[in-house]
mmCIF file of C-alpha atoms in Angstrom:
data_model
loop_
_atom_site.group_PDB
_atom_site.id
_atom_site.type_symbol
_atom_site.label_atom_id
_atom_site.label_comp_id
_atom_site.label_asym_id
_atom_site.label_seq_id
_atom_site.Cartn_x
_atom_site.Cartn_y
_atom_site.Cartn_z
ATOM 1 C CA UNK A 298 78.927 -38.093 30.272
ATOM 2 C CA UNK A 299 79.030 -34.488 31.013
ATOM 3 C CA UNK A 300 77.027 -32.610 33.714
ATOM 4 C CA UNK A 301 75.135 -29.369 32.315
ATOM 5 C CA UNK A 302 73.303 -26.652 34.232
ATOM 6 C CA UNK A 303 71.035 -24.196 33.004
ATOM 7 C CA UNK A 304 70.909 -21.452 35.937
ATOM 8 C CA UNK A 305 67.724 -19.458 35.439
ATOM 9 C CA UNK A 306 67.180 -16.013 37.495
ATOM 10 C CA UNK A 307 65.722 -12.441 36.575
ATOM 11 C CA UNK A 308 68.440 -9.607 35.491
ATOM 12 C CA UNK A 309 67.210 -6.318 36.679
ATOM 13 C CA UNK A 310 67.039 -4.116 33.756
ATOM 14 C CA UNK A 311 70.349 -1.872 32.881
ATOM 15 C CA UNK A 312 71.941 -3.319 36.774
ATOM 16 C CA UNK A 313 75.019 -4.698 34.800
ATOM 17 C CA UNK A 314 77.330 -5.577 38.064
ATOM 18 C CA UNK A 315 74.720 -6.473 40.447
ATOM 19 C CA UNK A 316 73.510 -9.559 37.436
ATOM 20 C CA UNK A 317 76.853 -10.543 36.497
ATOM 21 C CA UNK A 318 77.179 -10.783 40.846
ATOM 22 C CA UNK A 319 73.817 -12.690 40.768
ATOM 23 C CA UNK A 320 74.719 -15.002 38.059
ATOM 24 C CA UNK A 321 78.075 -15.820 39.383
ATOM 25 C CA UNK A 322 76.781 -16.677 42.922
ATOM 26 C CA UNK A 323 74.339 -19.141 40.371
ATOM 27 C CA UNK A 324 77.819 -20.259 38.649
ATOM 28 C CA UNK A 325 79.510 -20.883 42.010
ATOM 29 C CA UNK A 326 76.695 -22.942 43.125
ATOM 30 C CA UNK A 327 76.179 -25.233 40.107
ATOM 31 C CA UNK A 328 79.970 -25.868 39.820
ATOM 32 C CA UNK A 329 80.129 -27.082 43.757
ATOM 33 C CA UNK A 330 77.493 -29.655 42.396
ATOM 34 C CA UNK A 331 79.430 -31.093 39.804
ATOM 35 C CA UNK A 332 78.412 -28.874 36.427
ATOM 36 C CA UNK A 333 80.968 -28.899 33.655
ATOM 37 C CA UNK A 334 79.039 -26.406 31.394
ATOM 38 C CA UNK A 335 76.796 -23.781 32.607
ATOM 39 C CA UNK A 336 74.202 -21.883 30.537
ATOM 40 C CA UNK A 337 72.841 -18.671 31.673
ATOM 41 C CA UNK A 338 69.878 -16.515 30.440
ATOM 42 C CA UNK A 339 70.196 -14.234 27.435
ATOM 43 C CA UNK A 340 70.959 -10.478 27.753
ATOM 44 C CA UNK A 341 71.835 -12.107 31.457
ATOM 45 C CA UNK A 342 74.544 -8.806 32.491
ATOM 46 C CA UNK A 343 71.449 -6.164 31.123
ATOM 47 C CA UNK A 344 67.900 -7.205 31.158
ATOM 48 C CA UNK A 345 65.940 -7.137 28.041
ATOM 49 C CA UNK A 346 63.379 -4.885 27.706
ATOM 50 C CA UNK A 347 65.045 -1.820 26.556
ATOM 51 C CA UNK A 348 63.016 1.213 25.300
ATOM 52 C CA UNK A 349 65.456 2.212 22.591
ATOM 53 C CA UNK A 350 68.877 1.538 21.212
ATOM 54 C CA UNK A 351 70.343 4.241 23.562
ATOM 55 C CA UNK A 352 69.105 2.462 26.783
ATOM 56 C CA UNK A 353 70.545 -0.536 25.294
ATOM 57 C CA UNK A 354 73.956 0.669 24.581
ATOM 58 C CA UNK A 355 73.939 2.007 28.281
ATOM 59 C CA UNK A 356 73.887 -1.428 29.370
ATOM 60 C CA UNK A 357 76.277 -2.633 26.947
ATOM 61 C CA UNK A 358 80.046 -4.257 27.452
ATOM 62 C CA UNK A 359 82.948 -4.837 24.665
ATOM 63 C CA UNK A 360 83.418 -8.443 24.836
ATOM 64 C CA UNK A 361 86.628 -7.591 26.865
ATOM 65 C CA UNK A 362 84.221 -6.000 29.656
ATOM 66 C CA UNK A 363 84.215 -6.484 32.821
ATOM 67 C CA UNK A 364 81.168 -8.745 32.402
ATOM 68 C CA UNK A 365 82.877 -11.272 29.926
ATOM 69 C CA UNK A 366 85.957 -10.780 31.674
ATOM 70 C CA UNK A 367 84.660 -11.589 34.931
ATOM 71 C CA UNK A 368 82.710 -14.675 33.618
ATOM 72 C CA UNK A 369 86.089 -15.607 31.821
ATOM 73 C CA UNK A 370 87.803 -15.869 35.156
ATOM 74 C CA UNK A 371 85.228 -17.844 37.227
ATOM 75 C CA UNK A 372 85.358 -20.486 34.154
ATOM 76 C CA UNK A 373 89.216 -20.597 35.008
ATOM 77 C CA UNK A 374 89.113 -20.647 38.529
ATOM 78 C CA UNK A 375 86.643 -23.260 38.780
ATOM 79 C CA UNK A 376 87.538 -25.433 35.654
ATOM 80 C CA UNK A 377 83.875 -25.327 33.566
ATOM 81 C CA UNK A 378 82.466 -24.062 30.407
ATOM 82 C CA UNK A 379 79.839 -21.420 30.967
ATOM 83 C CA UNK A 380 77.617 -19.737 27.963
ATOM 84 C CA UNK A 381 76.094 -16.402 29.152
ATOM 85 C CA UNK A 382 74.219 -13.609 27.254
ATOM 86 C CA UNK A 383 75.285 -10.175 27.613
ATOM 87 C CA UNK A 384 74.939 -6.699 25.706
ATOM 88 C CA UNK A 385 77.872 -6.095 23.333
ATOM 89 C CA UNK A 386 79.147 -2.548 22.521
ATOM 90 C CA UNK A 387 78.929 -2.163 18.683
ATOM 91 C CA UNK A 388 81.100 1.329 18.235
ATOM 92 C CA UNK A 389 79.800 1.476 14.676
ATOM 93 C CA UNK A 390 76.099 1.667 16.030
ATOM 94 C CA UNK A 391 73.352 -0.026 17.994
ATOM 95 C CA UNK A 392 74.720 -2.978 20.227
ATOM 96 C CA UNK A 393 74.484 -6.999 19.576
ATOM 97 C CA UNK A 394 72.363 -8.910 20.930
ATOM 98 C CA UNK A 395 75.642 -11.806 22.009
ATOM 99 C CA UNK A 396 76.684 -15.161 23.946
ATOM 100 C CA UNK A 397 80.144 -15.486 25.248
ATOM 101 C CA UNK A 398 81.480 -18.803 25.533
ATOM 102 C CA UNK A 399 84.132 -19.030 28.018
ATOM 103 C CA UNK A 400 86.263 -21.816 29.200
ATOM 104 C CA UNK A 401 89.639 -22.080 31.137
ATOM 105 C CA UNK A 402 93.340 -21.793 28.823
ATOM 106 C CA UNK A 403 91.162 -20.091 25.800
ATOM 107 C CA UNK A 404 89.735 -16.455 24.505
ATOM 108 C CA UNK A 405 86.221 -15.896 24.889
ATOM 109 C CA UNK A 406 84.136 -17.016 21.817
ATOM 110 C CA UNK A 407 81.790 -14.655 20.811
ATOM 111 C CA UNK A 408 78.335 -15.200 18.902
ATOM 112 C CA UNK A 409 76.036 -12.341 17.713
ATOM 113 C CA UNK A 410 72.869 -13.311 17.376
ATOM 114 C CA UNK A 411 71.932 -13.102 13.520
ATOM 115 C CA UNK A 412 67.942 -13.718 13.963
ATOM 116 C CA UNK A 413 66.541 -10.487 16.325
ATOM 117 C CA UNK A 414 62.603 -10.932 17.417
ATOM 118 C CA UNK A 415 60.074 -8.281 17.109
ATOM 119 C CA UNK A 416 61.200 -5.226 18.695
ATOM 120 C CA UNK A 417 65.041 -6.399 19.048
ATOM 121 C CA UNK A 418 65.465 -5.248 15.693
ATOM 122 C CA UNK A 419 65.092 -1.925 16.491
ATOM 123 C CA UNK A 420 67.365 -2.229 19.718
ATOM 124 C CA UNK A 421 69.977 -3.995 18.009
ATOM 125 C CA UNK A 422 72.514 -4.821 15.434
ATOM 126 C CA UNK A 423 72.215 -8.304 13.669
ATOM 127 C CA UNK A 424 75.000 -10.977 13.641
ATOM 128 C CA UNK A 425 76.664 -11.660 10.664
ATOM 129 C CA UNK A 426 78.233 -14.988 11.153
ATOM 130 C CA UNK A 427 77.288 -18.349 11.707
ATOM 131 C CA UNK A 428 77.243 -19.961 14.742
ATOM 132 C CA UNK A 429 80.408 -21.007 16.261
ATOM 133 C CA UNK A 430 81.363 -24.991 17.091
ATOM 134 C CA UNK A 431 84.105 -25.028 20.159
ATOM 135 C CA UNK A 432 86.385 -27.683 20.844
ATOM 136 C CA UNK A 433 86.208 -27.385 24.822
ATOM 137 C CA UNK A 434 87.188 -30.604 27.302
ATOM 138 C CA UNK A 435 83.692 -31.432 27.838
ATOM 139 C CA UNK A 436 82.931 -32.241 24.356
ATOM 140 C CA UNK A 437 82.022 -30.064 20.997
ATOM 141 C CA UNK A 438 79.651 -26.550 22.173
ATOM 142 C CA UNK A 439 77.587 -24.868 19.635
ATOM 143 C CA UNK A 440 76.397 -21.309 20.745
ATOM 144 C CA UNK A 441 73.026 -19.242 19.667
ATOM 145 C CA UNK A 442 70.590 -17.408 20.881
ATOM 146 C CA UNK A 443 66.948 -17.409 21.559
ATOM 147 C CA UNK A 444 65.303 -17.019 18.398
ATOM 148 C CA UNK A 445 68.026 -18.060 16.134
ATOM 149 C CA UNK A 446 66.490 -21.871 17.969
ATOM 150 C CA UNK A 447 63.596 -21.478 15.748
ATOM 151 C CA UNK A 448 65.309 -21.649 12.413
ATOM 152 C CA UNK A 449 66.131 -25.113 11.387
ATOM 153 C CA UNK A 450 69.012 -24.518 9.194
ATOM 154 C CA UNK A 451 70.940 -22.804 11.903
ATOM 155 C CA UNK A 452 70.283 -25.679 14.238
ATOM 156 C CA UNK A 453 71.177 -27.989 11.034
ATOM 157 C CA UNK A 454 74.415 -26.008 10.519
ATOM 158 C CA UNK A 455 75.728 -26.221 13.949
ATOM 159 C CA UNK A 456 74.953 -30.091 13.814
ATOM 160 C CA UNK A 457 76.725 -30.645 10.250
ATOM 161 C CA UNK A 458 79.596 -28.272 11.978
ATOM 162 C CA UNK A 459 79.627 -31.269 14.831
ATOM 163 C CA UNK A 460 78.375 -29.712 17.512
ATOM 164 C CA UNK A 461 77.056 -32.238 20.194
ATOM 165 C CA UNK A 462 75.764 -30.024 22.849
ATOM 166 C CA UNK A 463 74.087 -26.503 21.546
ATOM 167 C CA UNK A 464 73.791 -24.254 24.241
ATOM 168 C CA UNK A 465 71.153 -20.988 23.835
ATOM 169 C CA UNK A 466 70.723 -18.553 25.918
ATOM 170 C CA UNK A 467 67.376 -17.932 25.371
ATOM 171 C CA UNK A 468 64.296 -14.895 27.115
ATOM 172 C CA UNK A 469 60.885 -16.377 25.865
ATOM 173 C CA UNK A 470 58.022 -14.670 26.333
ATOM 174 C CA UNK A 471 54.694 -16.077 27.841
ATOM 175 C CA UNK A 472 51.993 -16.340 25.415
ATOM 176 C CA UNK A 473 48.890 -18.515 25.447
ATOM 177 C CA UNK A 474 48.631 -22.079 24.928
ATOM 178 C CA UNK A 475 46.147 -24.258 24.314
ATOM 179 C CA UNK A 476 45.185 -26.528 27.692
ATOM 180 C CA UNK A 477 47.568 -29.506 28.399
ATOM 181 C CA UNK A 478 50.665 -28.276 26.166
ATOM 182 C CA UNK A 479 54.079 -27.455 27.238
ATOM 183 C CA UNK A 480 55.314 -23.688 26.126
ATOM 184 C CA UNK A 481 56.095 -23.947 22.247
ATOM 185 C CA UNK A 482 59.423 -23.396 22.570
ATOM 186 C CA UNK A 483 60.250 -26.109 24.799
ATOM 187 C CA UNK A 484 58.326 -28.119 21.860
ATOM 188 C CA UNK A 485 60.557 -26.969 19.080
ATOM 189 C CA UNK A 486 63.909 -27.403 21.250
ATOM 190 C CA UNK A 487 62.943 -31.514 20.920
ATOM 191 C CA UNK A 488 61.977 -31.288 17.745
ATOM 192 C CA UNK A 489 65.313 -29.215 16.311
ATOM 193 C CA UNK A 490 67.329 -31.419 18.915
ATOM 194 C CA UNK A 491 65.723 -34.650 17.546
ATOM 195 C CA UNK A 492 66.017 -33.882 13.847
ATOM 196 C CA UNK A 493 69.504 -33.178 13.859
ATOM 197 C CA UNK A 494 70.465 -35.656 16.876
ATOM 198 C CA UNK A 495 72.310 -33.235 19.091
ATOM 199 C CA UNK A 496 71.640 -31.926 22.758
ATOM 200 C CA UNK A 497 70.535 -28.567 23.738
ATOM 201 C CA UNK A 498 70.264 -26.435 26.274
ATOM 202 C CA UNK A 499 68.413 -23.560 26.199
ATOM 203 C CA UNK A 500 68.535 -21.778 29.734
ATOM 204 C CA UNK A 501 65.347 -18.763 30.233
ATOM 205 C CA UNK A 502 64.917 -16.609 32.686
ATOM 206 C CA UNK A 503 61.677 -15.184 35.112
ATOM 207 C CA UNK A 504 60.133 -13.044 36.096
ATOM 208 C CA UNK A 505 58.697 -9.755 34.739
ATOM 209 C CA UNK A 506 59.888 -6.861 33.237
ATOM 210 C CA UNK A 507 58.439 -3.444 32.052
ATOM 211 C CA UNK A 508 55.101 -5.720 31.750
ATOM 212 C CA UNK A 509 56.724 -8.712 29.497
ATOM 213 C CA UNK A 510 56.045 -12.086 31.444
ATOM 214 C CA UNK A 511 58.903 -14.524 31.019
ATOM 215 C CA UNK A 512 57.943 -17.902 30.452
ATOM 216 C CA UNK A 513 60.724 -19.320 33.033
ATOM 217 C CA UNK A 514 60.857 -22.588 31.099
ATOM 218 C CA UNK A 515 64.734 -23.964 30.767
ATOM 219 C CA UNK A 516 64.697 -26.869 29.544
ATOM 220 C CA UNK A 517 68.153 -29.477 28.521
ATOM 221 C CA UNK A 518 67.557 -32.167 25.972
ATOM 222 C CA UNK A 519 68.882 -35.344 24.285
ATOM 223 C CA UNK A 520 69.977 -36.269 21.115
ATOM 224 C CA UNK A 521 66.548 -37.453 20.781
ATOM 225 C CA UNK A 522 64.825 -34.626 21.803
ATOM 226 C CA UNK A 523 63.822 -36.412 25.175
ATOM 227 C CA UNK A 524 63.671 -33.301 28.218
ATOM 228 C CA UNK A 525 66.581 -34.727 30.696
ATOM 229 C CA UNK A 526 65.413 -31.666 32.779
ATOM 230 C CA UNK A 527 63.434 -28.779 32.941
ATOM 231 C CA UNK A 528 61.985 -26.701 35.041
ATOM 232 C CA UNK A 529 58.753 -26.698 37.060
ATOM 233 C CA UNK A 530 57.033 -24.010 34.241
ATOM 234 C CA UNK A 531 58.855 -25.383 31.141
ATOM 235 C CA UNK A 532 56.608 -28.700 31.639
ATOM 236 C CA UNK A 533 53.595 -27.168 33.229
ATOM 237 C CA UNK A 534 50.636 -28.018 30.603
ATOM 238 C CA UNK A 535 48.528 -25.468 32.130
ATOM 239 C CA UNK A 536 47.054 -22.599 30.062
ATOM 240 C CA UNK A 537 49.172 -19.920 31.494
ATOM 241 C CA UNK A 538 46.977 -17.407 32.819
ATOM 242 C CA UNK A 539 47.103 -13.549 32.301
ATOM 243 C CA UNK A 540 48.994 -11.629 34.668
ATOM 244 C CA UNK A 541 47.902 -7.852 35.581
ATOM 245 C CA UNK A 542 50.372 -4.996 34.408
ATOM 246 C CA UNK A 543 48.919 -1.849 35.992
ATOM 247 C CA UNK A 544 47.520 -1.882 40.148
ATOM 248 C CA UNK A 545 43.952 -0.995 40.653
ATOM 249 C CA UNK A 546 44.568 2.826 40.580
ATOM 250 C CA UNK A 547 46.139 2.059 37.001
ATOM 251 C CA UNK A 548 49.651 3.004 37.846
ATOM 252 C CA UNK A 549 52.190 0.657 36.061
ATOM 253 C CA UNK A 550 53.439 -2.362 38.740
ATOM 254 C CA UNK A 551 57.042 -2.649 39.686
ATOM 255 C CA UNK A 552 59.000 -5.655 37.633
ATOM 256 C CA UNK A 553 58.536 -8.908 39.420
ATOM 257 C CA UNK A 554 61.815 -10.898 40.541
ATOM 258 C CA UNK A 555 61.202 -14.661 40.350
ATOM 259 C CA UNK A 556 63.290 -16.817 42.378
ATOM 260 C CA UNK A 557 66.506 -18.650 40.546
ATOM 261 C CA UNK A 558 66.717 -22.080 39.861
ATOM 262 C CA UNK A 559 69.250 -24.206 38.383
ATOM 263 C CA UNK A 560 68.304 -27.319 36.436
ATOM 264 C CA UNK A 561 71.158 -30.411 35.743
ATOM 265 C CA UNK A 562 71.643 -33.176 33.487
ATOM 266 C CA UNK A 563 74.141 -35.723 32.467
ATOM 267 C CA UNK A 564 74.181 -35.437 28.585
ATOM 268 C CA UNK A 565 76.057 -38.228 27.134
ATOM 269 C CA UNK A 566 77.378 -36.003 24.241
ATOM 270 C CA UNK A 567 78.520 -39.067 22.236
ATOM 271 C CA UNK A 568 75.364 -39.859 21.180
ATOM 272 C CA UNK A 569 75.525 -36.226 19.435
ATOM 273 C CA UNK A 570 78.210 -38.098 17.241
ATOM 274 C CA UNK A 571 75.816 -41.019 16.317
ATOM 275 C CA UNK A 572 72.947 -39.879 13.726
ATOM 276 C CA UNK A 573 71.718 -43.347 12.876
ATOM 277 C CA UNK A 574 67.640 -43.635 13.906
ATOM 278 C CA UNK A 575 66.888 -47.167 12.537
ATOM 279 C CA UNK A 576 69.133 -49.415 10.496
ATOM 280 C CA UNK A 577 69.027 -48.196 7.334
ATOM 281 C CA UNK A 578 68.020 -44.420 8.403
ATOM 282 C CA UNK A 579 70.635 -41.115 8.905
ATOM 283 C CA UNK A 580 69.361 -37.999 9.771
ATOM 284 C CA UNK A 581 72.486 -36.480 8.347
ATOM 285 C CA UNK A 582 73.164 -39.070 5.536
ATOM 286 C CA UNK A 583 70.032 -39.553 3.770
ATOM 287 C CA UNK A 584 69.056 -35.559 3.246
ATOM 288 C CA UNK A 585 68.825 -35.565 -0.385
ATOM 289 C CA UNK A 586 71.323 -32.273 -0.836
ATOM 290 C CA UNK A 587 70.490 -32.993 -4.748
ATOM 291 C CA UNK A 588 67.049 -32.161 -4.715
ATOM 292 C CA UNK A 589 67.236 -29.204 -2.177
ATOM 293 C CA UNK A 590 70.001 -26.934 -4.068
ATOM 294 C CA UNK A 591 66.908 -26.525 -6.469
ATOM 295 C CA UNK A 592 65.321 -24.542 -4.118
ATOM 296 C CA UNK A 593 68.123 -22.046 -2.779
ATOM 297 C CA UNK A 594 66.526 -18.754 -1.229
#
């Protein structure tokens, strides 16, 4: 069994030290309760909502920073696995969008996230490579982020790569739901975690900036898709309702600052390894690979 935390708070747009500060204080505090791996939000060291690629690059770190580097040392010092999102300096143009995986006695793993939503794809650069598996003590760690969750072949990659815990730093926006459903992405977290038969954890973050409302919904699943935990807004089935952006005089409103919170589960990870659903039924073993490579593009 392995103890994972997904420690949810609100970056403050382009305040690089004072969030890494922030989500260490989150680190220090899920590690004194037992947490092995720790997930934190994407773009957790910059915010999100960047006006252009120059903002962006303002707020962005090589991935030997003092953001992955500091992360890097809290894993060693207190003997865990975190996953955090952070703005990566691209010197050959606009930044990536990345994930560091860090973990005591190894480099820091670096993902770039390959699927950008909306507007991120004229902020940033696009990954190039698939998502990394990484042998760490707790088990076998896939790494992506946000978006790249919706696309079932990535998912289906990192499971056929035998990952048995993906972790995804993930900012989802609020949108509107119908009454007495959870936010879609929780949704499609159990479905991509059930299909393939491996864990996630996909760690948001709250609050609002520059008049996006974050959904605040971490959730950490099972190999079945099952939530183990999530938080209070990932399983309210309330429509959301609307918040105001500008005050009554029509002047924009400040960001909002949600409180953090940190959600935990026990994962048992070898059930990642196990991809029989019935007796004569593999999730993995019965795709029909034949019929597919008809249909390559």
């Amino acid at each position: 069994m392995a103890l994972v935390a997904c420690s949810q708070f609100t970056p403050v747009l382009g305040a690089v030290r004072e969030n890494v500060d922030r989500s260490l204080e989150l680190i220090r505090e899920a590690a004194g309760r037992g947490a092995q791996v720790v997930v934190l939000p994407e773009l957790a060291s910059s915010g999100y909502a960047f006006a252009d690629t120059a903002e962006a690059a303002a707020a962005s770190e090589p991935a030997t920073g003092e953001s992955v580097t500091r992360w890097h040392n809290a894993a060693a010092e207190l003997g865990i696995v975190i996953v955090a999102g952070f703005a990566e300096t691209n010197p050959d143009g606009a930044p990536y969008n990345s994930a560091a995986l860090v973990m005591p006695g190894a480099a820091p793993v670096i993902y770039r996230k390959a699927h950008l939503w909306d507007r991120e794809r004229l902020i940033f650069t696009p990954g190039d490579d698939l998502p990394p598996v990484v042998d760490t003590f707790v088990g076998r760690i896939g790494v992506m982020v946000c978006y790249d969750l919706e696309f079932p072949e990535w998912v289906r990659i990192a499971a056929l790569a035998g990952a048995e815990l993906i972790c995804a730093p993930v900012n989802w926006p609020t949108v509107q739901r119908p009454t007495g459903e959870r936010p879609g992405e929780v949704v499609r977290v159990q479905a991509e975690a059930s299909m393939n038969r491996v864990a996630i954890a996909a760690c948001d973050r709250g609050g609002n900036e520059r008049g996006v409302e974050w959904s605040g919904a971490s959730v950490i699943v099972d190999a079945d898709g099952w939530p183990l935990a999530l938080t209070e807004r990932a399983g309210d089935r309330r429509r959301p309702a609307p918040q105001p952006t500008t005050a009554a005089d029509g002047s924009t409103l400040p960001d909002r600052i949600d409180p953090a919170t940190t959600i935990f589960a026990e994962i048992d990870l070898a059930a990642s390894r196990t991809k029989r659903i019935a007796a004569y039924s593999d999730v993995i073993a019965d795709r029909r690979t034949d019929l597919y490579e008809r249909y390559s593009r």
